[in-house]
PDB file of C-alpha atoms and ligand atoms in Angstrom:
ATOM      1  CA  MET A1114    -102.789 -89.887 -95.015  1.00 94.00           C
ATOM      2  CA  ASN A1115    -105.388 -89.037 -97.753  1.00 91.00           C
ATOM      3  CA  LEU A1116    -105.569 -92.109-100.093  1.00 89.00           C
ATOM      4  CA  LYS A1117    -107.498 -89.914-102.650  1.00 86.00           C
ATOM      5  CA  ALA A1118    -104.290 -88.285-103.501  1.00 92.00           C
ATOM      6  CA  LEU A1119    -103.594 -91.530-105.363  1.00 88.00           C
ATOM      7  CA  TYR A1120    -106.613 -90.781-107.691  1.00 81.00           C
ATOM      8  CA  ASN A1121    -104.507 -88.146-109.317  1.00 89.00           C
ATOM      9  CA  ILE A1122    -102.115 -90.775-110.886  1.00 92.00           C
ATOM     10  CA  SER A1123    -103.231 -91.331-114.561  1.00 93.00           C
ATOM     11  CA  TYR A1124    -104.014 -94.795-115.951  1.00 94.00           C
ATOM     12  CA  GLY A1125    -105.365 -96.507-118.878  1.00 95.00           C
ATOM     13  CA  VAL A1126    -107.804 -99.474-119.268  1.00 96.00           C
ATOM     14  CA  TYR A1127    -106.307-102.503-120.664  1.00 97.00           C
ATOM     15  CA  ILE A1128    -107.087-106.097-121.235  1.00 98.00           C
ATOM     16  CA  ILE A1129    -104.171-108.317-120.363  1.00 98.00           C
ATOM     17  CA  THR A1130    -104.255-111.778-121.909  1.00 98.00           C
ATOM     18  CA  SER A1131    -102.317-114.937-121.458  1.00 98.00           C
ATOM     19  CA  LYS A1132    -102.608-118.668-122.119  1.00 97.00           C
ATOM     20  CA  VAL A1133    -101.620-122.119-120.801  1.00 96.00           C
ATOM     21  CA  ASN A1134    -101.516-124.701-123.587  1.00 92.00           C
ATOM     22  CA  GLU A1135    -104.760-124.246-125.370  1.00 90.00           C
ATOM     23  CA  ARG A1136    -106.540-122.435-122.536  1.00 96.00           C
ATOM     24  CA  LEU A1137    -106.921-118.693-122.997  1.00 97.00           C
ATOM     25  CA  ASN A1138    -107.626-115.995-120.415  1.00 97.00           C
ATOM     26  CA  GLY A1139    -107.698-112.286-120.032  1.00 97.00           C
ATOM     27  CA  GLN A1140    -108.595-109.635-117.472  1.00 97.00           C
ATOM     28  CA  ILE A1141    -108.890-105.854-117.114  1.00 95.00           C
ATOM     29  CA  ALA A1142    -105.792-104.034-115.660  1.00 96.00           C
ATOM     30  CA  ASN A1143    -105.085-100.363-115.418  1.00 93.00           C
ATOM     31  CA  THR A1144    -101.583-100.615-114.386  1.00 95.00           C
ATOM     32  CA  VAL A1145     -99.487-101.011-117.418  1.00 97.00           C
ATOM     33  CA  PHE A1146     -96.399 -98.941-118.248  1.00 97.00           C
ATOM     34  CA  GLN A1147     -93.462 -98.742-120.522  1.00 98.00           C
ATOM     35  CA  VAL A1148     -90.095 -99.195-118.610  1.00 97.00           C
ATOM     36  CA  THR A1149     -87.364 -98.646-121.161  1.00 98.00           C
ATOM     37  CA  SER A1150     -87.296 -97.887-124.885  1.00 97.00           C
ATOM     38  CA  GLU A1151     -84.067 -99.716-125.839  1.00 96.00           C
ATOM     39  CA  PRO A1152     -84.838-102.602-125.560  1.00 97.00           C
ATOM     40  CA  PRO A1153     -88.586-101.911-125.411  1.00 98.00           C
ATOM     41  CA  ILE A1154     -89.590-103.234-121.944  1.00 98.00           C
ATOM     42  CA  ILE A1155     -93.162-102.964-120.489  1.00 98.00           C
ATOM     43  CA  ALA A1156     -94.579-103.950-117.075  1.00 98.00           C
ATOM     44  CA  VAL A1157     -98.052-104.804-115.706  1.00 98.00           C
ATOM     45  CA  SER A1158     -99.308-105.370-112.142  1.00 97.00           C
ATOM     46  CA  ILE A1159    -101.476-108.367-111.760  1.00 97.00           C
ATOM     47  CA  ASN A1160    -103.419-109.760-108.535  1.00 96.00           C
ATOM     48  CA  LYS A1161    -102.021-113.053-107.407  1.00 97.00           C
ATOM     49  CA  GLN A1162    -105.463-114.453-107.026  1.00 95.00           C
ATOM     50  CA  ASN A1163    -106.315-113.902-110.573  1.00 96.00           C
ATOM     51  CA  LEU A1164    -106.218-116.768-113.159  1.00 97.00           C
ATOM     52  CA  THR A1165    -104.449-114.475-115.623  1.00 97.00           C
ATOM     53  CA  TYR A1166    -101.602-114.387-112.897  1.00 98.00           C
ATOM     54  CA  GLU A1167    -101.358-118.124-112.938  1.00 98.00           C
ATOM     55  CA  PHE A1168    -101.366-118.212-116.832  1.00 98.00           C
ATOM     56  CA  ILE A1169     -98.661-115.468-117.133  1.00 98.00           C
ATOM     57  CA  GLU A1170     -96.548-117.248-114.371  1.00 98.00           C
ATOM     58  CA  LYS A1171     -96.865-120.619-116.228  1.00 98.00           C
ATOM     59  CA  SER A1172     -96.432-119.464-119.867  1.00 98.00           C
ATOM     60  CA  GLY A1173     -94.064-116.401-119.356  1.00 98.00           C
ATOM     61  CA  VAL A1174     -95.921-114.437-122.019  1.00 98.00           C
ATOM     62  CA  PHE A1175     -98.722-111.860-121.921  1.00 98.00           C
ATOM     63  CA  GLY A1176    -100.579-109.633-124.190  1.00 98.00           C
ATOM     64  CA  VAL A1177    -101.802-105.997-123.578  1.00 98.00           C
ATOM     65  CA  LEU A1178    -104.847-104.705-125.491  1.00 98.00           C
ATOM     66  CA  ILE A1179    -105.011-100.949-125.227  1.00 98.00           C
ATOM     67  CA  LEU A1180    -108.752-100.205-125.246  1.00 97.00           C
ATOM     68  CA  SER A1181    -110.375 -97.334-127.102  1.00 96.00           C
ATOM     69  CA  LYS A1182    -112.867 -94.719-125.481  1.00 94.00           C
ATOM     70  CA  GLU A1183    -115.637 -96.574-127.560  1.00 93.00           C
ATOM     71  CA  ALA A1184    -115.108 -99.839-125.579  1.00 94.00           C
ATOM     72  CA  PRO A1185    -118.498-100.600-123.969  1.00 90.00           C
ATOM     73  CA  LEU A1186    -118.816-101.183-120.238  1.00 88.00           C
ATOM     74  CA  LYS A1187    -120.077-104.618-121.042  1.00 87.00           C
ATOM     75  CA  LEU A1188    -116.785-105.636-122.603  1.00 92.00           C
ATOM     76  CA  ILE A1189    -114.895-104.251-119.689  1.00 92.00           C
ATOM     77  CA  GLY A1190    -117.274-105.928-117.251  1.00 90.00           C
ATOM     78  CA  HIS A1191    -116.856-109.278-119.147  1.00 91.00           C
ATOM     79  CA  PHE A1192    -113.238-109.315-118.606  1.00 95.00           C
ATOM     80  CA  GLY A1193    -113.074-107.348-115.321  1.00 91.00           C
ATOM     81  CA  PHE A1194    -115.857-108.692-113.139  1.00 87.00           C
ATOM     82  CA  GLN A1195    -115.918-112.340-114.101  1.00 86.00           C
ATOM     83  CA  SER A1196    -113.326-115.114-113.440  1.00 90.00           C
ATOM     84  CA  GLY A1197    -111.875-117.339-116.133  1.00 93.00           C
ATOM     85  CA  ARG A1198    -112.189-120.125-113.502  1.00 93.00           C
ATOM     86  CA  GLU A1199    -115.997-120.037-114.066  1.00 91.00           C
ATOM     87  CA  ILE A1200    -116.384-119.073-117.825  1.00 92.00           C
ATOM     88  CA  ASP A1201    -114.325-119.207-121.126  1.00 95.00           C
ATOM     89  CA  LYS A1202    -114.050-115.477-121.478  1.00 95.00           C
ATOM     90  CA  PHE A1203    -113.136-115.897-125.110  1.00 96.00           C
ATOM     91  CA  GLU A1204    -115.965-118.097-126.120  1.00 94.00           C
ATOM     92  CA  ASP A1205    -118.047-115.224-127.918  1.00 90.00           C
ATOM     93  CA  ILE A1206    -115.317-112.814-128.446  1.00 94.00           C
ATOM     94  CA  SER A1207    -113.529-112.148-131.850  1.00 95.00           C
ATOM     95  CA  TYR A1208    -109.771-112.513-131.501  1.00 97.00           C
ATOM     96  CA  ILE A1209    -106.594-113.641-133.189  1.00 97.00           C
ATOM     97  CA  ILE A1210    -103.589-115.577-131.726  1.00 97.00           C
ATOM     98  CA  GLY A1211    -100.521-113.453-131.631  1.00 97.00           C
ATOM     99  CA  LYS A1212     -96.840-114.429-132.095  1.00 97.00           C
ATOM    100  CA  THR A1213     -96.471-115.499-128.504  1.00 97.00           C
ATOM    101  CA  GLY A1214     -99.762-117.530-128.562  1.00 97.00           C
ATOM    102  CA  VAL A1215    -101.770-115.211-126.585  1.00 98.00           C
ATOM    103  CA  PRO A1216    -105.203-114.008-127.763  1.00 98.00           C
ATOM    104  CA  LEU A1217    -105.544-110.453-129.128  1.00 98.00           C
ATOM    105  CA  LEU A1218    -108.916-108.764-129.475  1.00 96.00           C
ATOM    106  CA  LYS A1219    -109.701-106.961-132.642  1.00 88.00           C
ATOM    107  CA  ASN A1220    -112.665-104.744-131.554  1.00 94.00           C
ATOM    108  CA  TYR A1221    -112.456-101.682-129.473  1.00 96.00           C
ATOM    109  CA  THR A1222    -108.658-102.012-129.428  1.00 97.00           C
ATOM    110  CA  VAL A1223    -106.302 -99.141-130.279  1.00 97.00           C
ATOM    111  CA  ALA A1224    -102.981-101.120-130.176  1.00 97.00           C
ATOM    112  CA  SER A1225    -101.788-104.556-129.007  1.00 98.00           C
ATOM    113  CA  LEU A1226     -98.510-105.472-127.407  1.00 98.00           C
ATOM    114  CA  GLU A1227     -97.077-108.761-126.666  1.00 98.00           C
ATOM    115  CA  ALA A1228     -94.249-109.453-124.182  1.00 98.00           C
ATOM    116  CA  LYS A1229     -92.024-112.163-122.795  1.00 98.00           C
ATOM    117  CA  VAL A1230     -91.408-112.028-119.103  1.00 98.00           C
ATOM    118  CA  ILE A1231     -87.956-111.245-118.115  1.00 98.00           C
ATOM    119  CA  ASN A1232     -88.462-110.512-114.389  1.00 98.00           C
ATOM    120  CA  THR A1233     -91.064-110.376-111.760  1.00 98.00           C
ATOM    121  CA  VAL A1234     -91.381-108.286-108.685  1.00 98.00           C
ATOM    122  CA  ASN A1235     -93.341-109.398-105.637  1.00 98.00           C
ATOM    123  CA  ALA A1236     -95.640-106.599-104.444  1.00 96.00           C
ATOM    124  CA  VAL A1237     -97.631-108.270-101.611  1.00 96.00           C
ATOM    125  CA  THR A1238    -101.073-108.768-103.132  1.00 96.00           C
ATOM    126  CA  HIS A1239     -99.689-108.273-106.689  1.00 97.00           C
ATOM    127  CA  THR A1240     -96.854-109.327-108.886  1.00 98.00           C
ATOM    128  CA  ILE A1241     -95.246-106.797-111.337  1.00 98.00           C
ATOM    129  CA  PHE A1242     -94.366-108.826-114.539  1.00 98.00           C
ATOM    130  CA  ILE A1243     -91.689-107.039-116.514  1.00 98.00           C
ATOM    131  CA  GLY A1244     -91.551-108.123-120.164  1.00 98.00           C
ATOM    132  CA  LYS A1245     -89.489-107.606-123.146  1.00 98.00           C
ATOM    133  CA  LEU A1246     -91.772-106.582-126.177  1.00 98.00           C
ATOM    134  CA  VAL A1247     -91.794-109.178-128.755  1.00 98.00           C
ATOM    135  CA  ASN A1248     -94.619-107.600-130.971  1.00 98.00           C
ATOM    136  CA  ALA A1249     -96.599-104.405-131.098  1.00 98.00           C
ATOM    137  CA  GLU A1250     -99.245-103.407-133.546  1.00 97.00           C
ATOM    138  CA  ILE A1251    -101.481-100.351-134.070  1.00 96.00           C
ATOM    139  CA  ILE A1252    -105.060-101.646-134.754  1.00 95.00           C
ATOM    140  CA  ASP A1253    -107.195 -98.458-134.868  1.00 93.00           C
ATOM    141  CA  ASN A1254    -106.285 -94.826-134.864  1.00 92.00           C
ATOM    142  CA  LYS A1255    -108.725 -94.009-132.194  1.00 95.00           C
ATOM    143  CA  GLU A1256    -108.310 -92.406-128.707  1.00 96.00           C
ATOM    144  CA  PRO A1257    -107.277 -94.751-125.962  1.00 97.00           C
ATOM    145  CA  MET A1258    -109.495 -94.904-122.937  1.00 95.00           C
ATOM    146  CA  THR A1259    -108.084 -93.400-119.812  1.00 94.00           C
ATOM    147  CA  TYR A1260    -109.006 -94.696-116.436  1.00 90.00           C
ATOM    148  CA  ALA A1261    -110.421 -91.265-115.520  1.00 87.00           C
ATOM    149  CA  TYR A1262    -112.654 -91.455-118.607  1.00 89.00           C
ATOM    150  CA  TYR A1263    -113.856 -94.896-117.546  1.00 89.00           C
ATOM    151  CA  HIS A1264    -114.571 -93.682-114.067  1.00 82.00           C
ATOM    152  CA  GLU A1265    -116.168 -90.278-114.626  1.00 80.00           C
ATOM    153  CA  ILE A1266    -117.710 -90.489-118.149  1.00 78.00           C
ATOM    154  CA  LYS A1267    -118.710 -94.119-118.372  1.00 76.00           C
ATOM    155  CA  GLY A1268    -119.485 -94.694-114.713  1.00 78.00           C
ATOM    156  CA  GLY A1269    -117.186 -97.724-114.346  1.00 80.00           C
ATOM    157  CA  ARG A1270    -115.605 -98.801-111.143  1.00 80.00           C
ATOM    158  CA  SER A1271    -112.641-100.911-109.860  1.00 81.00           C
ATOM    159  CA  PRO A1272    -113.115-104.424-108.544  1.00 80.00           C
ATOM    160  CA  LYS A1273    -111.594-105.100-105.157  1.00 81.00           C
ATOM    161  CA  ALA A1274    -108.675-107.008-106.736  1.00 81.00           C
ATOM    162  CA  ALA A1275    -107.429-104.013-108.753  1.00 84.00           C
ATOM    163  CA  PRO A1276    -104.111-102.455-107.565  1.00 83.00           C
ATOM    164  CA  THR A1277    -105.756 -99.009-107.589  1.00 81.00           C
ATOM    165  CA  TYR A1278    -108.929-100.036-105.745  1.00 82.00           C
ATOM    166  CA  ILE A1279    -109.768 -97.633-102.902  1.00 75.00           C
ATOM    167  CA  GLU A1280    -112.955 -98.077-100.791  1.00 73.00           C
ATOM    168  CA  GLU A1281    -115.419 -95.284-101.615  1.00 61.00           C
ATOM    169  CA  ASN A1282    -117.391 -93.268 -99.228  1.00 56.00           C
ATOM    170  CA  GLU A1283    -120.981 -93.984 -99.989  1.00 45.00           C
ATOM    171  CA  THR A1284    -122.482 -90.870 -98.718  1.00 42.00           C
ATOM    172  CA  LYS A1285    -124.167 -89.204-101.750  1.00 44.00           C
ATOM    173  CA  LYS A1286    -126.724 -86.465-102.155  1.00 45.00           C
ATOM    174  CA  LYS A1287    -130.348 -87.509-102.754  1.00 44.00           C
ATOM    175  CA  LYS A1288    -131.900 -86.375-105.986  1.00 47.00           C
ATOM    176  CA  SER A1289    -135.576 -85.908-106.970  1.00 68.00           C
ATOM    177  CA  ASN A1290    -135.098 -88.281-109.784  1.00 83.00           C
ATOM    178  CA  GLY A1291    -134.969 -91.261-107.449  1.00 87.00           C
ATOM    179  CA  GLY A1292    -131.260 -91.045-106.780  1.00 91.00           C
ATOM    180  CA  LYS A1293    -128.407 -93.330-107.638  1.00 94.00           C
ATOM    181  CA  TYR A1294    -128.514 -97.169-107.295  1.00 95.00           C
ATOM    182  CA  LYS A1295    -125.422 -99.353-106.895  1.00 94.00           C
ATOM    183  CA  CYS A1296    -124.874-102.872-108.106  1.00 91.00           C
ATOM    184  CA  LYS A1297    -124.101-105.066-105.172  1.00 89.00           C
ATOM    185  CA  ILE A1298    -122.074-107.447-107.366  1.00 86.00           C
ATOM    186  CA  CYS A1299    -119.702-105.201-109.133  1.00 88.00           C
ATOM    187  CA  GLY A1300    -120.164-101.641-107.539  1.00 88.00           C
ATOM    188  CA  TYR A1301    -121.409-100.000-110.829  1.00 91.00           C
ATOM    189  CA  VAL A1302    -123.511 -96.944-109.939  1.00 92.00           C
ATOM    190  CA  TYR A1303    -126.623 -96.278-112.008  1.00 94.00           C
ATOM    191  CA  ASP A1304    -126.822 -92.519-112.277  1.00 92.00           C
ATOM    192  CA  PRO A1305    -130.327 -91.229-113.654  1.00 93.00           C
ATOM    193  CA  GLU A1306    -128.519 -88.045-114.894  1.00 89.00           C
ATOM    194  CA  LYS A1307    -126.197 -90.154-117.095  1.00 89.00           C
ATOM    195  CA  GLY A1308    -128.677 -92.975-118.055  1.00 91.00           C
ATOM    196  CA  ASP A1309    -127.111 -96.013-119.702  1.00 90.00           C
ATOM    197  CA  PRO A1310    -125.862 -95.248-123.234  1.00 84.00           C
ATOM    198  CA  ASP A1311    -124.937 -98.908-123.798  1.00 83.00           C
ATOM    199  CA  SER A1312    -128.596 -99.821-123.509  1.00 84.00           C
ATOM    200  CA  ASN A1313    -129.897 -96.644-125.103  1.00 86.00           C
ATOM    201  CA  ILE A1314    -131.361 -95.384-121.848  1.00 89.00           C
ATOM    202  CA  ALA A1315    -131.299 -91.682-122.217  1.00 89.00           C
ATOM    203  CA  PRO A1316    -130.927 -89.408-119.224  1.00 86.00           C
ATOM    204  CA  PRO A1317    -132.769 -88.453-117.110  1.00 88.00           C
ATOM    205  CA  THR A1318    -134.343 -91.935-116.371  1.00 91.00           C
ATOM    206  CA  PRO A1319    -135.057 -92.769-112.824  1.00 93.00           C
ATOM    207  CA  PHE A1320    -133.944 -96.272-111.783  1.00 94.00           C
ATOM    208  CA  LYS A1321    -137.452 -97.400-111.061  1.00 92.00           C
ATOM    209  CA  GLU A1322    -138.433 -96.607-114.719  1.00 92.00           C
ATOM    210  CA  LEU A1323    -135.790 -98.805-116.278  1.00 94.00           C
ATOM    211  CA  PRO A1324    -137.293-101.739-118.099  1.00 92.00           C
ATOM    212  CA  ASP A1325    -137.543-105.062-116.162  1.00 91.00           C
ATOM    213  CA  ASP A1326    -135.147-106.797-118.334  1.00 91.00           C
ATOM    214  CA  TRP A1327    -132.494-104.088-117.881  1.00 93.00           C
ATOM    215  CA  VAL A1328    -129.196-105.557-116.516  1.00 92.00           C
ATOM    216  CA  CYS A1329    -126.083-104.077-115.055  1.00 92.00           C
ATOM    217  CA  PRO A1330    -123.957-102.789-118.000  1.00 90.00           C
ATOM    218  CA  VAL A1331    -120.754-103.871-116.242  1.00 88.00           C
ATOM    219  CA  CYS A1332    -121.482-107.310-114.844  1.00 87.00           C
ATOM    220  CA  GLY A1333    -124.851-108.262-116.247  1.00 86.00           C
ATOM    221  CA  ALA A1334    -126.723-108.529-112.821  1.00 88.00           C
ATOM    222  CA  GLY A1335    -130.469-107.968-112.780  1.00 92.00           C
ATOM    223  CA  LYS A1336    -132.230-104.963-111.296  1.00 94.00           C
ATOM    224  CA  GLU A1337    -132.961-106.796-108.107  1.00 93.00           C
ATOM    225  CA  GLU A1338    -129.132-106.803-107.336  1.00 92.00           C
ATOM    226  CA  PHE A1339    -129.182-102.970-107.064  1.00 94.00           C
ATOM    227  CA  GLU A1340    -129.437-101.006-103.810  1.00 95.00           C
ATOM    228  CA  LYS A1341    -130.395 -97.439-103.379  1.00 94.00           C
ATOM    229  CA  LEU A1342    -127.499 -95.193-102.418  1.00 91.00           C
TER     230      LEU A1342
HETATM  231 FE1  LIG B 941    -122.826-105.077-111.768  1.00 90.30          FE
END
């Protein structure tokens, strides 16, 4: 069985939000899809260990923010590689509260959806929440980010809790520019040939020449958390 065959399924990059009373949370997901058009029903797959899972389970509502290609790795890392059990992810984020009470981001968002859970499917590590759409808005007429774009162009990675996570083979070719370095916290790979556009690091910049205060664009870890591939 070649699990890389699964890489050929297309996905987007989304922030899924929910709330319990006044507490808000959100996480990154790539498995969101429309199930029916009449009535409009959507579904999302969420890891049972995530706080967002608990929030959707309790409140019965969830929001989906469809991110644009311009969304910085930092935003995706903020929602994707940190837990709402440790930080308030919405503290420094600009958002509005939607009809269902869930937070909806305004920046880097192409469209927002809100749904009320009508059914759940147990999928071992994950639960698929099936929800009837209660609101949908187009926020910005930009191109949505696909998972392939996040992976190939932006250099983003999947956390282990993602439904599409596949362990990667770490054997990479060595290059004269010092080679690639991997963040031990989130798995982001710094590629000297790509630089780090979010921090205005133009390619080619070897890892060793990055400024001392440079941090992982995905999870914010310092240079010392990186290991050579
Ligand atoms: Fe990182």
